[in-house]
N, CA, C and O atoms as a GROMACS GRO file, in nm:
protein
  484
    1UNK      N    1  -1.384   0.490   1.288
    1UNK     CA    2  -1.316   0.424   1.380
    1UNK      C    3  -1.157   0.393   1.347
    1UNK      O    4  -1.085   0.381   1.446
    2UNK      N    5  -1.101   0.380   1.225
    2UNK     CA    6  -1.004   0.375   1.164
    2UNK      C    7  -0.991   0.427   1.075
    2UNK      O    8  -1.079   0.467   0.998
    3UNK      N    9  -0.852   0.441   1.066
    3UNK     CA   10  -0.851   0.586   0.915
    3UNK      C   11  -0.698   0.528   0.855
    3UNK      O   12  -0.592   0.531   0.918
    4UNK      N   13  -0.717   0.479   0.729
    4UNK     CA   14  -0.574   0.482   0.657
    4UNK      C   15  -0.524   0.626   0.543
    4UNK      O   16  -0.569   0.665   0.435
    5UNK      N   17  -0.452   0.656   0.598
    5UNK     CA   18  -0.388   0.781   0.505
    5UNK      C   19  -0.252   0.761   0.447
    5UNK      O   20  -0.146   0.731   0.502
    6UNK      N   21  -0.281   0.786   0.327
    6UNK     CA   22  -0.147   0.737   0.216
    6UNK      C   23  -0.094   0.883   0.183
    6UNK      O   24  -0.161   0.986   0.176
    7UNK      N   25   0.041   0.868   0.163
    7UNK     CA   26   0.125   0.989   0.094
    7UNK      C   27   0.246   0.959   0.029
    7UNK      O   28   0.305   0.852   0.044
    8UNK      N   29   0.288   1.061  -0.049
    8UNK     CA   30   0.415   1.006  -0.103
    8UNK      C   31   0.400   0.990  -0.285
    8UNK      O   32   0.495   0.980  -0.362
    9UNK      N   33   0.266   0.992  -0.320
    9UNK     CA   34   0.265   1.012  -0.449
    9UNK      C   35   0.282   1.127  -0.522
    9UNK      O   36   0.290   1.234  -0.461
   10UNK      N   37   0.289   1.124  -0.661
   10UNK     CA   38   0.322   1.240  -0.730
   10UNK      C   39   0.381   1.211  -0.894
   10UNK      O   40   0.364   1.100  -0.945
   11UNK      N   41   0.435   1.296  -0.951
   11UNK     CA   42   0.509   1.312  -1.076
   11UNK      C   43   0.636   1.236  -1.104
   11UNK      O   44   0.715   1.279  -1.020
   12UNK      N   45   0.678   1.174  -1.156
   12UNK     CA   46   0.793   1.098  -1.159
   12UNK      C   47   0.837   1.079  -1.278
   12UNK      O   48   0.749   1.039  -1.354
   13UNK      N   49   0.990   1.099  -1.345
   13UNK     CA   50   1.009   1.062  -1.481
   13UNK      C   51   1.017   0.909  -1.480
   13UNK      O   52   1.014   0.843  -1.377
   14UNK      N   53   1.028   0.856  -1.606
   14UNK     CA   54   1.062   0.713  -1.611
   14UNK      C   55   1.211   0.670  -1.536
   14UNK      O   56   1.307   0.735  -1.576
   15UNK      N   57   1.229   0.602  -1.466
   15UNK     CA   58   1.368   0.534  -1.394
   15UNK      C   59   1.374   0.594  -1.308
   15UNK      O   60   1.479   0.584  -1.244
   16UNK      N   61   1.278   0.681  -1.262
   16UNK     CA   62   1.279   0.729  -1.074
   16UNK      C   63   1.226   0.646  -0.987
   16UNK      O   64   1.191   0.530  -1.007
   17UNK      N   65   1.222   0.724  -0.865
   17UNK     CA   66   1.189   0.620  -0.777
   17UNK      C   67   1.085   0.723  -0.685
   17UNK      O   68   1.090   0.844  -0.706
   18UNK      N   69   1.007   0.675  -0.599
   18UNK     CA   70   0.904   0.720  -0.507
   18UNK      C   71   0.890   0.617  -0.400
   18UNK      O   72   0.911   0.496  -0.402
   19UNK      N   73   0.840   0.712  -0.291
   19UNK     CA   74   0.811   0.607  -0.160
   19UNK      C   75   0.712   0.638  -0.110
   19UNK      O   76   0.701   0.744  -0.049
   20UNK      N   77   0.607   0.546  -0.123
   20UNK     CA   78   0.473   0.595  -0.046
   20UNK      C   79   0.499   0.542   0.099
   20UNK      O   80   0.582   0.460   0.140
   21UNK      N   81   0.393   0.623   0.171
   21UNK     CA   82   0.389   0.560   0.312
   21UNK      C   83   0.206   0.590   0.346
   21UNK      O   84   0.141   0.683   0.299
   22UNK      N   85   0.160   0.492   0.431
   22UNK     CA   86   0.024   0.468   0.462
   22UNK      C   87   0.047   0.455   0.606
   22UNK      O   88   0.125   0.370   0.650
   23UNK      N   89  -0.014   0.531   0.680
   23UNK     CA   90  -0.051   0.512   0.827
   23UNK      C   91  -0.188   0.495   0.887
   23UNK      O   92  -0.266   0.589   0.891
   24UNK      N   93  -0.207   0.417   0.918
   24UNK     CA   94  -0.346   0.359   0.996
   24UNK      C   95  -0.348   0.414   1.149
   24UNK      O   96  -0.257   0.408   1.232
   25UNK      N   97  -0.459   0.462   1.161
   25UNK     CA   98  -0.476   0.511   1.302
   25UNK      C   99  -0.641   0.508   1.362
   25UNK      O  100  -0.728   0.488   1.278
   26UNK      N  101  -0.670   0.521   1.462
   26UNK     CA  102  -0.839   0.524   1.517
   26UNK      C  103  -0.807   0.408   1.627
   26UNK      O  104  -0.701   0.400   1.690
   27UNK      N  105  -0.929   0.310   1.640
   27UNK     CA  106  -0.916   0.231   1.789
   27UNK      C  107  -0.879   0.077   1.734
   27UNK      O  108  -0.958  -0.017   1.725
   28UNK      N  109  -0.758   0.076   1.706
   28UNK     CA  110  -0.665  -0.038   1.652
   28UNK      C  111  -0.630  -0.131   1.765
   28UNK      O  112  -0.558  -0.102   1.860
   29UNK      N  113  -0.692  -0.254   1.743
   29UNK     CA  114  -0.628  -0.373   1.882
   29UNK      C  115  -0.499  -0.448   1.791
   29UNK      O  116  -0.397  -0.481   1.852
   30UNK      N  117  -0.507  -0.472   1.652
   30UNK     CA  118  -0.377  -0.511   1.570
   30UNK      C  119  -0.415  -0.518   1.455
   30UNK      O  120  -0.520  -0.551   1.400
   31UNK      N  121  -0.294  -0.473   1.417
   31UNK     CA  122  -0.328  -0.529   1.228
   31UNK      C  123  -0.246  -0.644   1.170
   31UNK      O  124  -0.124  -0.649   1.179
   32UNK      N  125  -0.324  -0.741   1.107
   32UNK     CA  126  -0.257  -0.845   1.062
   32UNK      C  127  -0.188  -0.827   0.950
   32UNK      O  128  -0.072  -0.866   0.943
   33UNK      N  129  -0.252  -0.762   0.841
   33UNK     CA  130  -0.197  -0.757   0.717
   33UNK      C  131  -0.154  -0.611   0.655
   33UNK      O  132  -0.202  -0.520   0.723
   34UNK      N  133  -0.109  -0.585   0.590
   34UNK     CA  134  -0.109  -0.469   0.510
   34UNK      C  135  -0.090  -0.461   0.364
   34UNK      O  136  -0.044  -0.568   0.322
   35UNK      N  137  -0.104  -0.391   0.289
   35UNK     CA  138  -0.069  -0.395   0.149
   35UNK      C  139  -0.095  -0.268   0.057
   35UNK      O  140  -0.138  -0.160   0.098
   36UNK      N  141  -0.061  -0.298  -0.070
   36UNK     CA  142  -0.077  -0.199  -0.136
   36UNK      C  143  -0.164  -0.223  -0.274
   36UNK      O  144  -0.112  -0.299  -0.356
   37UNK      N  145  -0.249  -0.185  -0.295
   37UNK     CA  146  -0.314  -0.192  -0.438
   37UNK      C  147  -0.313  -0.084  -0.546
   37UNK      O  148  -0.301   0.032  -0.506
   38UNK      N  149  -0.324  -0.106  -0.664
   38UNK     CA  150  -0.294   0.006  -0.733
   38UNK      C  151  -0.437  -0.024  -0.861
   38UNK      O  152  -0.492  -0.128  -0.896
   39UNK      N  153  -0.458   0.116  -0.902
   39UNK     CA  154  -0.564   0.096  -1.024
   39UNK      C  155  -0.545   0.175  -1.109
   39UNK      O  156  -0.517   0.288  -1.068
   40UNK      N  157  -0.550   0.159  -1.229
   40UNK     CA  158  -0.496   0.252  -1.383
   40UNK      C  159  -0.615   0.262  -1.432
   40UNK      O  160  -0.693   0.167  -1.443
   41UNK      N  161  -0.640   0.399  -1.470
   41UNK     CA  162  -0.767   0.410  -1.564
   41UNK      C  163  -0.804   0.303  -1.655
   41UNK      O  164  -0.726   0.245  -1.731
   42UNK      N  165  -0.946   0.277  -1.642
   42UNK     CA  166  -0.994   0.143  -1.720
   42UNK      C  167  -0.934   0.022  -1.663
   42UNK      O  168  -0.953  -0.067  -1.746
   43UNK      N  169  -0.884  -0.016  -1.581
   43UNK     CA  170  -0.846  -0.145  -1.530
   43UNK      C  171  -0.886  -0.174  -1.372
   43UNK      O  172  -0.905  -0.094  -1.280
   44UNK      N  173  -0.891  -0.284  -1.373
   44UNK     CA  174  -0.919  -0.346  -1.238
   44UNK      C  175  -0.820  -0.288  -1.145
   44UNK      O  176  -0.710  -0.248  -1.183
   45UNK      N  177  -0.869  -0.283  -0.999
   45UNK     CA  178  -0.750  -0.263  -0.890
   45UNK      C  179  -0.672  -0.395  -0.882
   45UNK      O  180  -0.742  -0.494  -0.904
   46UNK      N  181  -0.571  -0.414  -0.863
   46UNK     CA  182  -0.472  -0.526  -0.818
   46UNK      C  183  -0.401  -0.522  -0.717
   46UNK      O  184  -0.404  -0.414  -0.658
   47UNK      N  185  -0.338  -0.601  -0.673
   47UNK     CA  186  -0.252  -0.625  -0.567
   47UNK      C  187  -0.109  -0.576  -0.635
   47UNK      O  188  -0.083  -0.606  -0.752
   48UNK      N  189  -0.013  -0.493  -0.547
   48UNK     CA  190   0.112  -0.473  -0.601
   48UNK      C  191   0.189  -0.548  -0.484
   48UNK      O  192   0.275  -0.633  -0.507
   49UNK      N  193   0.159  -0.517  -0.386
   49UNK     CA  194   0.230  -0.580  -0.251
   49UNK      C  195   0.160  -0.608  -0.110
   49UNK      O  196   0.096  -0.517  -0.057
   50UNK      N  197   0.170  -0.720  -0.055
   50UNK     CA  198   0.120  -0.719   0.090
   50UNK      C  199   0.243  -0.780   0.220
   50UNK      O  200   0.331  -0.865   0.208
   51UNK      N  201   0.211  -0.712   0.316
   51UNK     CA  202   0.302  -0.770   0.426
   51UNK      C  203   0.229  -0.822   0.548
   51UNK      O  204   0.140  -0.756   0.601
   52UNK      N  205   0.269  -0.943   0.592
   52UNK     CA  206   0.180  -0.981   0.710
   52UNK      C  207   0.274  -0.928   0.863
   52UNK      O  208   0.382  -0.870   0.870
   53UNK      N  209   0.189  -0.974   0.963
   53UNK     CA  210   0.224  -0.903   1.079
   53UNK      C  211   0.372  -0.967   1.114
   53UNK      O  212   0.448  -0.921   1.200
   54UNK      N  213   0.395  -1.062   1.047
   54UNK     CA  214   0.540  -1.150   1.103
   54UNK      C  215   0.644  -1.118   1.002
   54UNK      O  216   0.760  -1.155   1.019
   55UNK      N  217   0.600  -1.043   0.885
   55UNK     CA  218   0.699  -1.001   0.798
   55UNK      C  219   0.703  -1.045   0.649
   55UNK      O  220   0.773  -0.989   0.565
   56UNK      N  221   0.613  -1.163   0.623
   56UNK     CA  222   0.625  -1.204   0.506
   56UNK      C  223   0.550  -1.109   0.428
   56UNK      O  224   0.469  -1.023   0.462
   57UNK      N  225   0.608  -1.155   0.280
   57UNK     CA  226   0.574  -1.038   0.199
   57UNK      C  227   0.519  -1.116   0.076
   57UNK      O  228   0.577  -1.222   0.050
   58UNK      N  229   0.417  -1.079  -0.004
   58UNK     CA  230   0.377  -1.134  -0.115
   58UNK      C  231   0.411  -0.996  -0.219
   58UNK      O  232   0.407  -0.882  -0.174
   59UNK      N  233   0.442  -1.023  -0.355
   59UNK     CA  234   0.454  -0.935  -0.468
   59UNK      C  235   0.368  -0.969  -0.600
   59UNK      O  236   0.367  -1.086  -0.637
   60UNK      N  237   0.308  -0.888  -0.661
   60UNK     CA  238   0.302  -0.887  -0.816
   60UNK      C  239   0.390  -0.944  -0.873
   60UNK      O  240   0.496  -0.882  -0.862
   61UNK      N  241   0.399  -1.058  -0.946
   61UNK     CA  242   0.511  -1.120  -1.029
   61UNK      C  243   0.583  -1.002  -1.091
   61UNK      O  244   0.703  -0.979  -1.085
   62UNK      N  245   0.487  -0.931  -1.155
   62UNK     CA  246   0.538  -0.847  -1.277
   62UNK      C  247   0.615  -0.742  -1.190
   62UNK      O  248   0.691  -0.680  -1.265
   63UNK      N  249   0.624  -0.703  -1.077
   63UNK     CA  250   0.691  -0.572  -1.003
   63UNK      C  251   0.806  -0.629  -0.905
   63UNK      O  252   0.885  -0.558  -0.842
   64UNK      N  253   0.799  -0.811  -0.903
   64UNK     CA  254   0.919  -0.830  -0.845
   64UNK      C  255   1.092  -0.752  -0.879
   64UNK      O  256   1.135  -0.724  -0.991
   65UNK      N  257   1.145  -0.735  -0.780
   65UNK     CA  258   1.273  -0.650  -0.831
   65UNK      C  259   1.267  -0.508  -0.813
   65UNK      O  260   1.371  -0.447  -0.790
   66UNK      N  261   1.151  -0.446  -0.823
   66UNK     CA  262   1.133  -0.295  -0.850
   66UNK      C  263   1.078  -0.227  -0.744
   66UNK      O  264   1.123  -0.120  -0.703
   67UNK      N  265   0.941  -0.308  -0.677
   67UNK     CA  266   0.903  -0.260  -0.560
   67UNK      C  267   0.914  -0.342  -0.432
   67UNK      O  268   0.918  -0.464  -0.428
   68UNK      N  269   0.919  -0.265  -0.335
   68UNK     CA  270   0.962  -0.292  -0.205
   68UNK      C  271   0.863  -0.273  -0.069
   68UNK      O  272   0.857  -0.158  -0.026
   69UNK      N  273   0.801  -0.355  -0.015
   69UNK     CA  274   0.707  -0.332   0.067
   69UNK      C  275   0.763  -0.369   0.212
   69UNK      O  276   0.803  -0.483   0.238
   70UNK      N  277   0.763  -0.275   0.296
   70UNK     CA  278   0.790  -0.273   0.438
   70UNK      C  279   0.722  -0.214   0.549
   70UNK      O  280   0.642  -0.125   0.521
   71UNK      N  281   0.737  -0.245   0.672
   71UNK     CA  282   0.631  -0.229   0.765
   71UNK      C  283   0.709  -0.173   0.909
   71UNK      O  284   0.823  -0.202   0.946
   72UNK      N  285   0.620  -0.091   0.971
   72UNK     CA  286   0.680  -0.047   1.114
   72UNK      C  287   0.533  -0.083   1.206
   72UNK      O  288   0.434  -0.011   1.219
   73UNK      N  289   0.549  -0.168   1.241
   73UNK     CA  290   0.442  -0.235   1.317
   73UNK      C  291   0.394  -0.122   1.443
   73UNK      O  292   0.281  -0.080   1.464
   74UNK      N  293   0.504  -0.094   1.504
   74UNK     CA  294   0.507   0.037   1.622
   74UNK      C  295   0.459   0.131   1.610
   74UNK      O  296   0.416   0.193   1.707
   75UNK      N  297   0.449   0.176   1.482
   75UNK     CA  298   0.400   0.300   1.409
   75UNK      C  299   0.266   0.278   1.322
   75UNK      O  300   0.207   0.376   1.278
   76UNK      N  301   0.215   0.135   1.296
   76UNK     CA  302   0.134   0.127   1.218
   76UNK      C  303   0.118   0.152   1.108
   76UNK      O  304   0.004   0.170   1.065
   77UNK      N  305   0.242   0.163   1.022
   77UNK     CA  306   0.274   0.213   0.896
   77UNK      C  307   0.329   0.141   0.790
   77UNK      O  308   0.392   0.040   0.821
   78UNK      N  309   0.320   0.169   0.680
   78UNK     CA  310   0.364   0.050   0.544
   78UNK      C  311   0.408   0.128   0.452
   78UNK      O  312   0.355   0.231   0.413
   79UNK      N  313   0.500   0.083   0.418
   79UNK     CA  314   0.567   0.152   0.305
   79UNK      C  315   0.581   0.118   0.170
   79UNK      O  316   0.578  -0.005   0.162
   80UNK      N  317   0.592   0.163   0.079
   80UNK     CA  318   0.637   0.112  -0.046
   80UNK      C  319   0.723   0.192  -0.114
   80UNK      O  320   0.708   0.310  -0.145
   81UNK      N  321   0.816   0.118  -0.135
   81UNK     CA  322   0.940   0.206  -0.213
   81UNK      C  323   0.926   0.159  -0.368
   81UNK      O  324   0.906   0.038  -0.373
   82UNK      N  325   0.930   0.214  -0.481
   82UNK     CA  326   0.919   0.203  -0.591
   82UNK      C  327   1.014   0.248  -0.670
   82UNK      O  328   1.028   0.367  -0.699
   83UNK      N  329   1.096   0.143  -0.715
   83UNK     CA  330   1.219   0.210  -0.782
   83UNK      C  331   1.220   0.145  -0.954
   83UNK      O  332   1.151   0.045  -0.973
   84UNK      N  333   1.297   0.201  -1.070
   84UNK     CA  334   1.306   0.193  -1.209
   84UNK      C  335   1.134   0.200  -1.262
   84UNK      O  336   1.072   0.119  -1.331
   85UNK      N  337   1.084   0.341  -1.194
   85UNK     CA  338   0.934   0.322  -1.215
   85UNK      C  339   0.905   0.361  -1.378
   85UNK      O  340   0.980   0.437  -1.439
   86UNK      N  341   0.817   0.314  -1.424
   86UNK     CA  342   0.772   0.299  -1.594
   86UNK      C  343   0.648   0.382  -1.586
   86UNK      O  344   0.591   0.407  -1.479
   87UNK      N  345   0.610   0.421  -1.699
   87UNK     CA  346   0.502   0.457  -1.766
   87UNK      C  347   0.371   0.375  -1.728
   87UNK      O  348   0.271   0.433  -1.687
   88UNK      N  349   0.378   0.248  -1.743
   88UNK     CA  350   0.261   0.180  -1.658
   88UNK      C  351   0.214   0.132  -1.533
   88UNK      O  352   0.115   0.069  -1.495
   89UNK      N  353   0.351   0.199  -1.462
   89UNK     CA  354   0.314   0.201  -1.307
   89UNK      C  355   0.222   0.323  -1.297
   89UNK      O  356   0.167   0.337  -1.188
   90UNK      N  357   0.201   0.392  -1.369
   90UNK     CA  358   0.074   0.490  -1.366
   90UNK      C  359  -0.064   0.430  -1.277
   90UNK      O  360  -0.127   0.330  -1.310
   91UNK      N  361  -0.090   0.501  -1.176
   91UNK     CA  362  -0.198   0.455  -1.129
   91UNK      C  363  -0.226   0.534  -0.991
   91UNK      O  364  -0.152   0.623  -0.948
   92UNK      N  365  -0.325   0.496  -0.936
   92UNK     CA  366  -0.409   0.546  -0.806
   92UNK      C  367  -0.364   0.405  -0.715
   92UNK      O  368  -0.387   0.289  -0.749
   93UNK      N  369  -0.287   0.453  -0.581
   93UNK     CA  370  -0.226   0.349  -0.535
   93UNK      C  371  -0.298   0.354  -0.421
   93UNK      O  372  -0.308   0.465  -0.370
   94UNK      N  373  -0.370   0.228  -0.348
   94UNK     CA  374  -0.424   0.241  -0.231
   94UNK      C  375  -0.385   0.173  -0.131
   94UNK      O  376  -0.364   0.059  -0.172
   95UNK      N  377  -0.359   0.182   0.007
   95UNK     CA  378  -0.371   0.133   0.098
   95UNK      C  379  -0.471   0.024   0.185
   95UNK      O  380  -0.584   0.064   0.214
   96UNK      N  381  -0.434  -0.096   0.222
   96UNK     CA  382  -0.541  -0.160   0.260
   96UNK      C  383  -0.502  -0.262   0.408
   96UNK      O  384  -0.410  -0.343   0.401
   97UNK      N  385  -0.562  -0.249   0.501
   97UNK     CA  386  -0.524  -0.240   0.625
   97UNK      C  387  -0.620  -0.393   0.656
   97UNK      O  388  -0.741  -0.390   0.635
   98UNK      N  389  -0.554  -0.521   0.707
   98UNK     CA  390  -0.691  -0.608   0.768
   98UNK      C  391  -0.665  -0.599   0.948
   98UNK      O  392  -0.593  -0.681   1.006
   99UNK      N  393  -0.716  -0.519   1.001
   99UNK     CA  394  -0.770  -0.450   1.103
   99UNK      C  395  -0.822  -0.523   1.192
   99UNK      O  396  -0.918  -0.590   1.154
  100UNK      N  397  -0.780  -0.536   1.332
  100UNK     CA  398  -0.852  -0.600   1.430
  100UNK      C  399  -0.914  -0.454   1.516
  100UNK      O  400  -0.834  -0.373   1.563
  101UNK      N  401  -1.043  -0.436   1.527
  101UNK     CA  402  -1.034  -0.293   1.610
  101UNK      C  403  -1.098  -0.363   1.750
  101UNK      O  404  -1.157  -0.469   1.773
  102UNK      N  405  -1.053  -0.249   1.832
  102UNK     CA  406  -1.100  -0.260   1.979
  102UNK      C  407  -1.223  -0.311   2.035
  102UNK      O  408  -1.248  -0.394   2.122
  103UNK      N  409  -1.297  -0.234   1.958
  103UNK     CA  410  -1.426  -0.280   2.017
  103UNK      C  411  -1.545  -0.390   1.997
  103UNK      O  412  -1.662  -0.400   2.035
  104UNK      N  413  -1.465  -0.460   1.924
  104UNK     CA  414  -1.518  -0.590   1.895
  104UNK      C  415  -1.402  -0.710   1.878
  104UNK      O  416  -1.425  -0.831   1.882
  105UNK      N  417  -1.293  -0.657   1.861
  105UNK     CA  418  -1.206  -0.765   1.839
  105UNK      C  419  -1.224  -0.841   1.733
  105UNK      O  420  -1.166  -0.947   1.712
  106UNK      N  421  -1.309  -0.788   1.661
  106UNK     CA  422  -1.316  -0.853   1.481
  106UNK      C  423  -1.234  -0.782   1.395
  106UNK      O  424  -1.211  -0.662   1.408
  107UNK      N  425  -1.181  -0.868   1.290
  107UNK     CA  426  -1.103  -0.840   1.202
  107UNK      C  427  -1.194  -0.777   1.064
  107UNK      O  428  -1.288  -0.841   1.018
  108UNK      N  429  -1.156  -0.652   1.011
  108UNK     CA  430  -1.229  -0.596   0.866
  108UNK      C  431  -1.129  -0.576   0.783
  108UNK      O  432  -1.020  -0.598   0.836
  109UNK      N  433  -1.122  -0.539   0.658
  109UNK     CA  434  -1.043  -0.450   0.581
  109UNK      C  435  -1.094  -0.312   0.592
  109UNK      O  436  -1.212  -0.279   0.602
  110UNK      N  437  -0.988  -0.234   0.588
  110UNK     CA  438  -0.988  -0.064   0.569
  110UNK      C  439  -0.918  -0.022   0.463
  110UNK      O  440  -0.807  -0.073   0.446
  111UNK      N  441  -0.952   0.054   0.394
  111UNK     CA  442  -0.906   0.149   0.256
  111UNK      C  443  -0.854   0.256   0.271
  111UNK      O  444  -0.939   0.338   0.309
  112UNK      N  445  -0.717   0.316   0.256
  112UNK     CA  446  -0.708   0.454   0.226
  112UNK      C  447  -0.776   0.518   0.123
  112UNK      O  448  -0.857   0.453   0.056
  113UNK      N  449  -0.754   0.650   0.097
  113UNK     CA  450  -0.865   0.715  -0.006
  113UNK      C  451  -0.782   0.730  -0.168
  113UNK      O  452  -0.832   0.767  -0.274
  114UNK      N  453  -0.640   0.687  -0.138
  114UNK     CA  454  -0.567   0.651  -0.261
  114UNK      C  455  -0.478   0.784  -0.307
  114UNK      O  456  -0.515   0.902  -0.304
  115UNK      N  457  -0.357   0.733  -0.347
  115UNK     CA  458  -0.269   0.818  -0.393
  115UNK      C  459  -0.244   0.837  -0.547
  115UNK      O  460  -0.250   0.738  -0.620
  116UNK      N  461  -0.224   0.927  -0.585
  116UNK     CA  462  -0.176   0.927  -0.733
  116UNK      C  463  -0.038   0.905  -0.762
  116UNK      O  464   0.049   0.961  -0.695
  117UNK      N  465  -0.002   0.812  -0.876
  117UNK     CA  466   0.145   0.823  -0.901
  117UNK      C  467   0.130   0.807  -1.040
  117UNK      O  468   0.057   0.730  -1.103
  118UNK      N  469   0.220   0.904  -1.082
  118UNK     CA  470   0.219   0.914  -1.249
  118UNK      C  471   0.340   0.938  -1.297
  118UNK      O  472   0.400   1.036  -1.253
  119UNK      N  473   0.396   0.862  -1.386
  119UNK     CA  474   0.521   0.836  -1.461
  119UNK      C  475   0.523   0.873  -1.593
  119UNK      O  476   0.462   0.818  -1.685
  120UNK      N  477   0.601   0.977  -1.599
  120UNK     CA  478   0.595   1.042  -1.729
  120UNK      C  479   0.694   1.112  -1.750
  120UNK      O  480   0.754   1.163  -1.655
  121UNK      N  481   0.734   1.131  -1.890
  121UNK     CA  482   0.873   1.225  -1.894
  121UNK      C  483   0.805   1.402  -1.965
  121UNK      O  484   0.883   1.496  -1.980
   0.00000   0.00000   0.00000
């Protein structure tokens, strides 16, 4: 009923930039919040950044100033601009949406399949 699809990952050199995109589709009544998480090999999934429907943002402390989350609510899309990338940013990046569906008007968390970001020279 609801699908989140990420794109924009890839291989980038240290100091480079990438922009991730996540598009939500399906029987969506409303998206209350969207966010990006990442999971590196052998580590737990962690919050990168999140944005609410009114534009309030939250960032992992270690990423403030390098990553920027934004949202186009009309397109059910969230972006993550990643600058000054470091090798330790290498991970699979997942999109998450707190979505209210048409069928029940209930909210649930939907996840994308993830996109690989590799920072290496």
